[in-house]
């Protein structure tokens, strides 16, 4: 029973993580927009796309594991690709 209550804390946190995931990209494009407005825009941009963003993150697991096999050096080369893909998502 405690596990179910624990899930009630984790799952909404993951949903909010994806709702706010575009804030750094919005602030990079418009540094004078303000944090609150960037959060609002991120919520609007990710509305209805959170599951697709989750699946996109799952698609990178293979690349990350492969990079970790190379003593973590491979992750350095994969991370720019992941960031560019997430920036271009919405």
CSV table of N, CA and C in Angstrom, one decimal:
chain,number,residue,atom,x,y,z
A,1,UNK,N,0.8,-1.2,0.0
A,1,UNK,CA,0.0,0.0,0.0
A,1,UNK,C,0.9,1.3,0.0
A,2,UNK,N,2.0,1.2,0.7
A,2,UNK,CA,2.8,2.4,0.8
A,2,UNK,C,3.4,2.7,-0.6
A,3,UNK,N,3.7,1.6,-1.4
A,3,UNK,CA,4.2,1.8,-2.7
A,3,UNK,C,3.3,2.6,-3.6
A,4,UNK,N,2.0,2.4,-3.5
A,4,UNK,CA,1.0,3.1,-4.3
A,4,UNK,C,1.0,4.6,-3.9
A,5,UNK,N,1.1,4.9,-2.6
A,5,UNK,CA,1.2,6.3,-2.2
A,5,UNK,C,2.5,6.9,-2.7
A,6,UNK,N,3.6,6.1,-2.7
A,6,UNK,CA,4.8,6.6,-3.2
A,6,UNK,C,4.7,6.9,-4.7
A,7,UNK,N,4.0,6.1,-5.5
A,7,UNK,CA,3.8,6.4,-6.9
A,7,UNK,C,3.0,7.7,-7.1
A,8,UNK,N,2.1,8.0,-6.2
A,8,UNK,CA,1.4,9.3,-6.3
A,8,UNK,C,2.3,10.5,-6.1
A,9,UNK,N,3.4,10.3,-5.6
A,9,UNK,CA,4.4,11.4,-5.5
A,9,UNK,C,5.3,11.5,-6.7
A,10,UNK,N,5.6,10.3,-7.2
A,10,UNK,CA,6.6,10.2,-8.3
A,10,UNK,C,6.0,10.6,-9.7
A,11,UNK,N,4.8,10.0,-10.0
A,11,UNK,CA,4.3,10.2,-11.3
A,11,UNK,C,3.9,11.7,-11.6
A,12,UNK,N,3.3,12.4,-10.7
A,12,UNK,CA,3.0,13.8,-10.9
A,12,UNK,C,4.3,14.6,-11.1
A,13,UNK,N,5.4,14.2,-10.3
A,13,UNK,CA,6.7,14.9,-10.5
A,13,UNK,C,7.3,14.7,-11.9
A,14,UNK,N,7.1,13.5,-12.4
A,14,UNK,CA,7.6,13.2,-13.8
A,14,UNK,C,6.8,14.1,-14.8
A,15,UNK,N,5.5,14.2,-14.6
A,15,UNK,CA,4.7,14.9,-15.5
A,15,UNK,C,5.0,16.4,-15.4
A,16,UNK,N,5.3,16.9,-14.3
A,16,UNK,CA,5.7,18.3,-14.1
A,16,UNK,C,7.1,18.6,-14.7
A,17,UNK,N,8.0,17.6,-14.6
A,17,UNK,CA,9.3,17.7,-15.2
A,17,UNK,C,9.2,17.9,-16.7
A,18,UNK,N,8.3,17.2,-17.3
A,18,UNK,CA,8.2,17.3,-18.8
A,18,UNK,C,7.4,18.6,-19.1
A,19,UNK,N,6.5,19.1,-18.2
A,19,UNK,CA,5.8,20.3,-18.5
A,19,UNK,C,6.7,21.5,-18.4
A,20,UNK,N,7.8,21.4,-17.6
A,20,UNK,CA,8.7,22.6,-17.4
A,20,UNK,C,10.0,22.3,-18.2
A,21,UNK,N,10.1,21.3,-19.0
A,21,UNK,CA,11.3,21.0,-19.6
A,21,UNK,C,11.8,22.0,-20.7
A,22,UNK,N,10.9,22.8,-21.2
A,22,UNK,CA,11.3,23.7,-22.3
A,22,UNK,C,11.7,25.1,-21.7
A,23,UNK,N,11.7,25.3,-20.4
A,23,UNK,CA,12.0,26.6,-19.8
A,23,UNK,C,13.4,27.0,-20.2
A,24,UNK,N,14.5,26.1,-20.1
A,24,UNK,CA,15.8,26.6,-20.4
A,24,UNK,C,15.9,27.0,-21.9
A,25,UNK,N,15.2,26.4,-22.8
A,25,UNK,CA,15.3,26.7,-24.2
A,25,UNK,C,14.6,28.0,-24.5
A,26,UNK,N,13.5,28.3,-23.8
A,26,UNK,CA,12.7,29.5,-24.0
A,26,UNK,C,13.6,30.7,-23.4
A,27,UNK,N,14.2,30.5,-22.3
A,27,UNK,CA,15.0,31.6,-21.7
A,27,UNK,C,16.3,31.8,-22.5
A,28,UNK,N,16.8,30.8,-23.2
A,28,UNK,CA,18.0,31.0,-24.0
A,28,UNK,C,17.6,31.8,-25.3
A,29,UNK,N,16.4,31.6,-25.8
A,29,UNK,CA,16.0,32.3,-27.0
A,29,UNK,C,15.5,33.7,-26.6
A,30,UNK,N,14.9,33.9,-25.4
A,30,UNK,CA,14.4,35.2,-25.0
A,30,UNK,C,14.8,35.5,-23.6
A,31,UNK,N,16.0,36.0,-23.3
A,31,UNK,CA,16.5,36.1,-22.0
A,31,UNK,C,15.7,37.2,-21.2
A,32,UNK,N,15.0,38.1,-21.8
A,32,UNK,CA,14.3,39.1,-21.1
A,32,UNK,C,12.9,38.8,-20.8
A,33,UNK,N,12.5,37.6,-21.1
A,33,UNK,CA,11.0,37.2,-21.0
A,33,UNK,C,10.6,37.0,-19.6
A,34,UNK,N,11.5,36.6,-18.7
A,34,UNK,CA,11.1,36.4,-17.3
A,34,UNK,C,10.8,34.9,-17.1
A,35,UNK,N,11.1,34.5,-15.9
A,35,UNK,CA,11.0,33.1,-15.5
A,35,UNK,C,9.5,32.6,-15.5
A,36,UNK,N,8.6,33.4,-14.9
A,36,UNK,CA,7.2,33.0,-14.8
A,36,UNK,C,6.6,32.9,-16.2
A,37,UNK,N,6.9,33.8,-17.1
A,37,UNK,CA,6.3,33.7,-18.4
A,37,UNK,C,6.9,32.5,-19.2
A,38,UNK,N,8.2,32.2,-19.0
A,38,UNK,CA,8.8,31.1,-19.6
A,38,UNK,C,8.2,29.8,-19.1
A,39,UNK,N,7.8,29.7,-17.8
A,39,UNK,CA,7.1,28.5,-17.3
A,39,UNK,C,5.7,28.4,-18.0
A,40,UNK,N,5.0,29.5,-18.1
A,40,UNK,CA,3.7,29.4,-18.7
A,40,UNK,C,3.8,29.0,-20.2
A,41,UNK,N,4.8,29.5,-20.9
A,41,UNK,CA,5.0,29.1,-22.3
A,41,UNK,C,5.4,27.6,-22.4
A,42,UNK,N,6.2,27.2,-21.5
A,42,UNK,CA,6.6,25.8,-21.5
A,42,UNK,C,5.4,24.9,-21.3
A,43,UNK,N,4.5,25.2,-20.3
A,43,UNK,CA,3.3,24.4,-20.1
A,43,UNK,C,2.5,24.4,-21.4
A,44,UNK,N,2.3,25.5,-22.0
A,44,UNK,CA,1.5,25.6,-23.3
A,44,UNK,C,2.2,24.7,-24.4
A,45,UNK,N,3.5,24.8,-24.5
A,45,UNK,CA,4.2,24.1,-25.6
A,45,UNK,C,4.1,22.6,-25.4
A,46,UNK,N,4.2,22.1,-24.1
A,46,UNK,CA,4.2,20.7,-23.9
A,46,UNK,C,2.8,20.1,-23.6
A,47,UNK,N,1.8,20.9,-23.7
A,47,UNK,CA,0.5,20.4,-23.4
A,47,UNK,C,0.1,19.3,-24.5
A,48,UNK,N,-0.2,18.1,-24.1
A,48,UNK,CA,-0.5,17.1,-25.0
A,48,UNK,C,0.7,16.3,-25.7
A,49,UNK,N,1.9,16.7,-25.3
A,49,UNK,CA,3.1,16.1,-25.9
A,49,UNK,C,4.0,15.5,-24.8
A,50,UNK,N,3.6,15.4,-23.6
A,50,UNK,CA,4.4,14.9,-22.5
A,50,UNK,C,4.8,13.4,-22.7
A,51,UNK,N,3.8,12.7,-23.1
A,51,UNK,CA,4.1,11.2,-23.3
A,51,UNK,C,5.1,11.0,-24.5
A,52,UNK,N,4.9,11.9,-25.5
A,52,UNK,CA,5.9,11.8,-26.7
A,52,UNK,C,7.3,12.2,-26.2
A,53,UNK,N,7.4,13.1,-25.3
A,53,UNK,CA,8.7,13.5,-24.8
A,53,UNK,C,9.3,12.4,-23.9
A,54,UNK,N,8.4,11.7,-23.2
A,54,UNK,CA,8.9,10.6,-22.4
A,54,UNK,C,9.4,9.5,-23.3
A,55,UNK,N,8.7,9.2,-24.3
A,55,UNK,CA,9.1,8.1,-25.3
A,55,UNK,C,10.5,8.5,-26.0
A,56,UNK,N,10.6,9.8,-26.3
A,56,UNK,CA,11.8,10.3,-26.8
A,56,UNK,C,13.0,10.1,-25.9
A,57,UNK,N,12.8,10.4,-24.6
A,57,UNK,CA,13.8,10.1,-23.6
A,57,UNK,C,14.2,8.6,-23.5
A,58,UNK,N,13.2,7.8,-23.6
A,58,UNK,CA,13.4,6.4,-23.6
A,58,UNK,C,14.2,5.9,-24.8
A,59,UNK,N,14.1,6.6,-25.9
A,59,UNK,CA,14.8,6.2,-27.1
A,59,UNK,C,16.3,6.5,-27.0
A,60,UNK,N,16.7,7.3,-26.1
A,60,UNK,CA,18.1,7.6,-25.9
A,60,UNK,C,18.8,6.7,-24.9
A,61,UNK,N,18.1,5.8,-24.3
A,61,UNK,CA,18.7,4.9,-23.2
A,61,UNK,C,19.8,4.0,-23.9
A,62,UNK,N,19.5,3.5,-25.0
A,62,UNK,CA,20.6,2.7,-25.7
A,62,UNK,C,21.9,3.5,-25.9
A,63,UNK,N,21.7,4.7,-26.4
A,63,UNK,CA,22.9,5.5,-26.7
A,63,UNK,C,23.7,5.8,-25.4
A,64,UNK,N,22.9,6.1,-24.3
A,64,UNK,CA,23.6,6.4,-23.0
A,64,UNK,C,24.3,5.2,-22.5
A,65,UNK,N,23.6,4.0,-22.5
A,65,UNK,CA,24.3,2.8,-22.0
A,65,UNK,C,25.5,2.5,-22.9
A,66,UNK,N,25.4,2.7,-24.2
A,66,UNK,CA,26.6,2.4,-25.0
A,66,UNK,C,27.7,3.4,-24.7
A,67,UNK,N,27.3,4.7,-24.4
A,67,UNK,CA,28.3,5.7,-24.0
A,67,UNK,C,29.0,5.3,-22.6
A,68,UNK,N,28.2,4.8,-21.7
A,68,UNK,CA,28.7,4.4,-20.4
A,68,UNK,C,29.7,3.2,-20.5
A,69,UNK,N,29.4,2.3,-21.5
A,69,UNK,CA,30.3,1.2,-21.7
A,69,UNK,C,31.7,1.7,-22.1
A,70,UNK,N,31.8,2.8,-22.7
A,70,UNK,CA,33.1,3.4,-23.1
A,70,UNK,C,33.6,4.3,-22.0
A,71,UNK,N,33.4,3.9,-20.7
A,71,UNK,CA,33.9,4.6,-19.5
A,71,UNK,C,33.3,6.0,-19.4
A,72,UNK,N,32.1,6.2,-19.9
A,72,UNK,CA,31.5,7.5,-19.8
A,72,UNK,C,31.9,8.5,-20.8
A,73,UNK,N,32.9,8.2,-21.6
A,73,UNK,CA,33.4,9.2,-22.6
A,73,UNK,C,32.4,9.3,-23.7
A,74,UNK,N,31.7,8.2,-24.1
A,74,UNK,CA,30.7,8.3,-25.2
A,74,UNK,C,29.6,9.1,-24.9
A,75,UNK,N,29.2,9.3,-23.6
A,75,UNK,CA,28.1,10.1,-23.2
A,75,UNK,C,28.4,11.6,-23.6
A,76,UNK,N,29.6,12.0,-23.5
A,76,UNK,CA,30.0,13.4,-23.9
A,76,UNK,C,29.7,13.6,-25.3
A,77,UNK,N,29.8,12.6,-26.2
A,77,UNK,CA,29.5,12.8,-27.6
A,77,UNK,C,28.0,12.7,-27.9
A,78,UNK,N,27.3,12.0,-27.1
A,78,UNK,CA,25.8,11.8,-27.3
A,78,UNK,C,25.0,12.9,-26.7
A,79,UNK,N,25.5,13.6,-25.7
A,79,UNK,CA,24.7,14.6,-25.0
A,79,UNK,C,24.3,15.8,-25.9
A,80,UNK,N,25.2,16.3,-26.8
A,80,UNK,CA,24.8,17.4,-27.7
A,80,UNK,C,23.7,16.9,-28.6
A,81,UNK,N,23.7,15.7,-29.1
A,81,UNK,CA,22.7,15.2,-29.9
A,81,UNK,C,21.3,15.1,-29.2
A,82,UNK,N,21.4,14.7,-27.9
A,82,UNK,CA,20.2,14.6,-27.1
A,82,UNK,C,19.6,16.0,-26.9
A,83,UNK,N,20.5,17.0,-26.5
A,83,UNK,CA,20.0,18.4,-26.3
A,83,UNK,C,19.5,19.0,-27.6
A,84,UNK,N,20.1,18.8,-28.7
A,84,UNK,CA,19.6,19.3,-30.0
A,84,UNK,C,18.2,18.7,-30.3
A,85,UNK,N,18.0,17.4,-30.1
A,85,UNK,CA,16.8,16.8,-30.4
A,85,UNK,C,15.7,17.3,-29.5
A,86,UNK,N,16.0,17.5,-28.2
A,86,UNK,CA,15.0,18.0,-27.3
A,86,UNK,C,14.6,19.5,-27.6
A,87,UNK,N,15.6,20.3,-28.0
A,87,UNK,CA,15.4,21.7,-28.3
A,87,UNK,C,14.5,21.8,-29.6
A,88,UNK,N,14.6,20.8,-30.5
A,88,UNK,CA,13.9,20.9,-31.7
A,88,UNK,C,12.5,20.2,-31.6
A,89,UNK,N,12.2,19.6,-30.5
A,89,UNK,CA,11.0,18.8,-30.3
A,89,UNK,C,9.7,19.5,-30.5
A,90,UNK,N,9.6,20.7,-29.9
A,90,UNK,CA,8.3,21.4,-30.0
A,90,UNK,C,8.2,22.4,-31.1
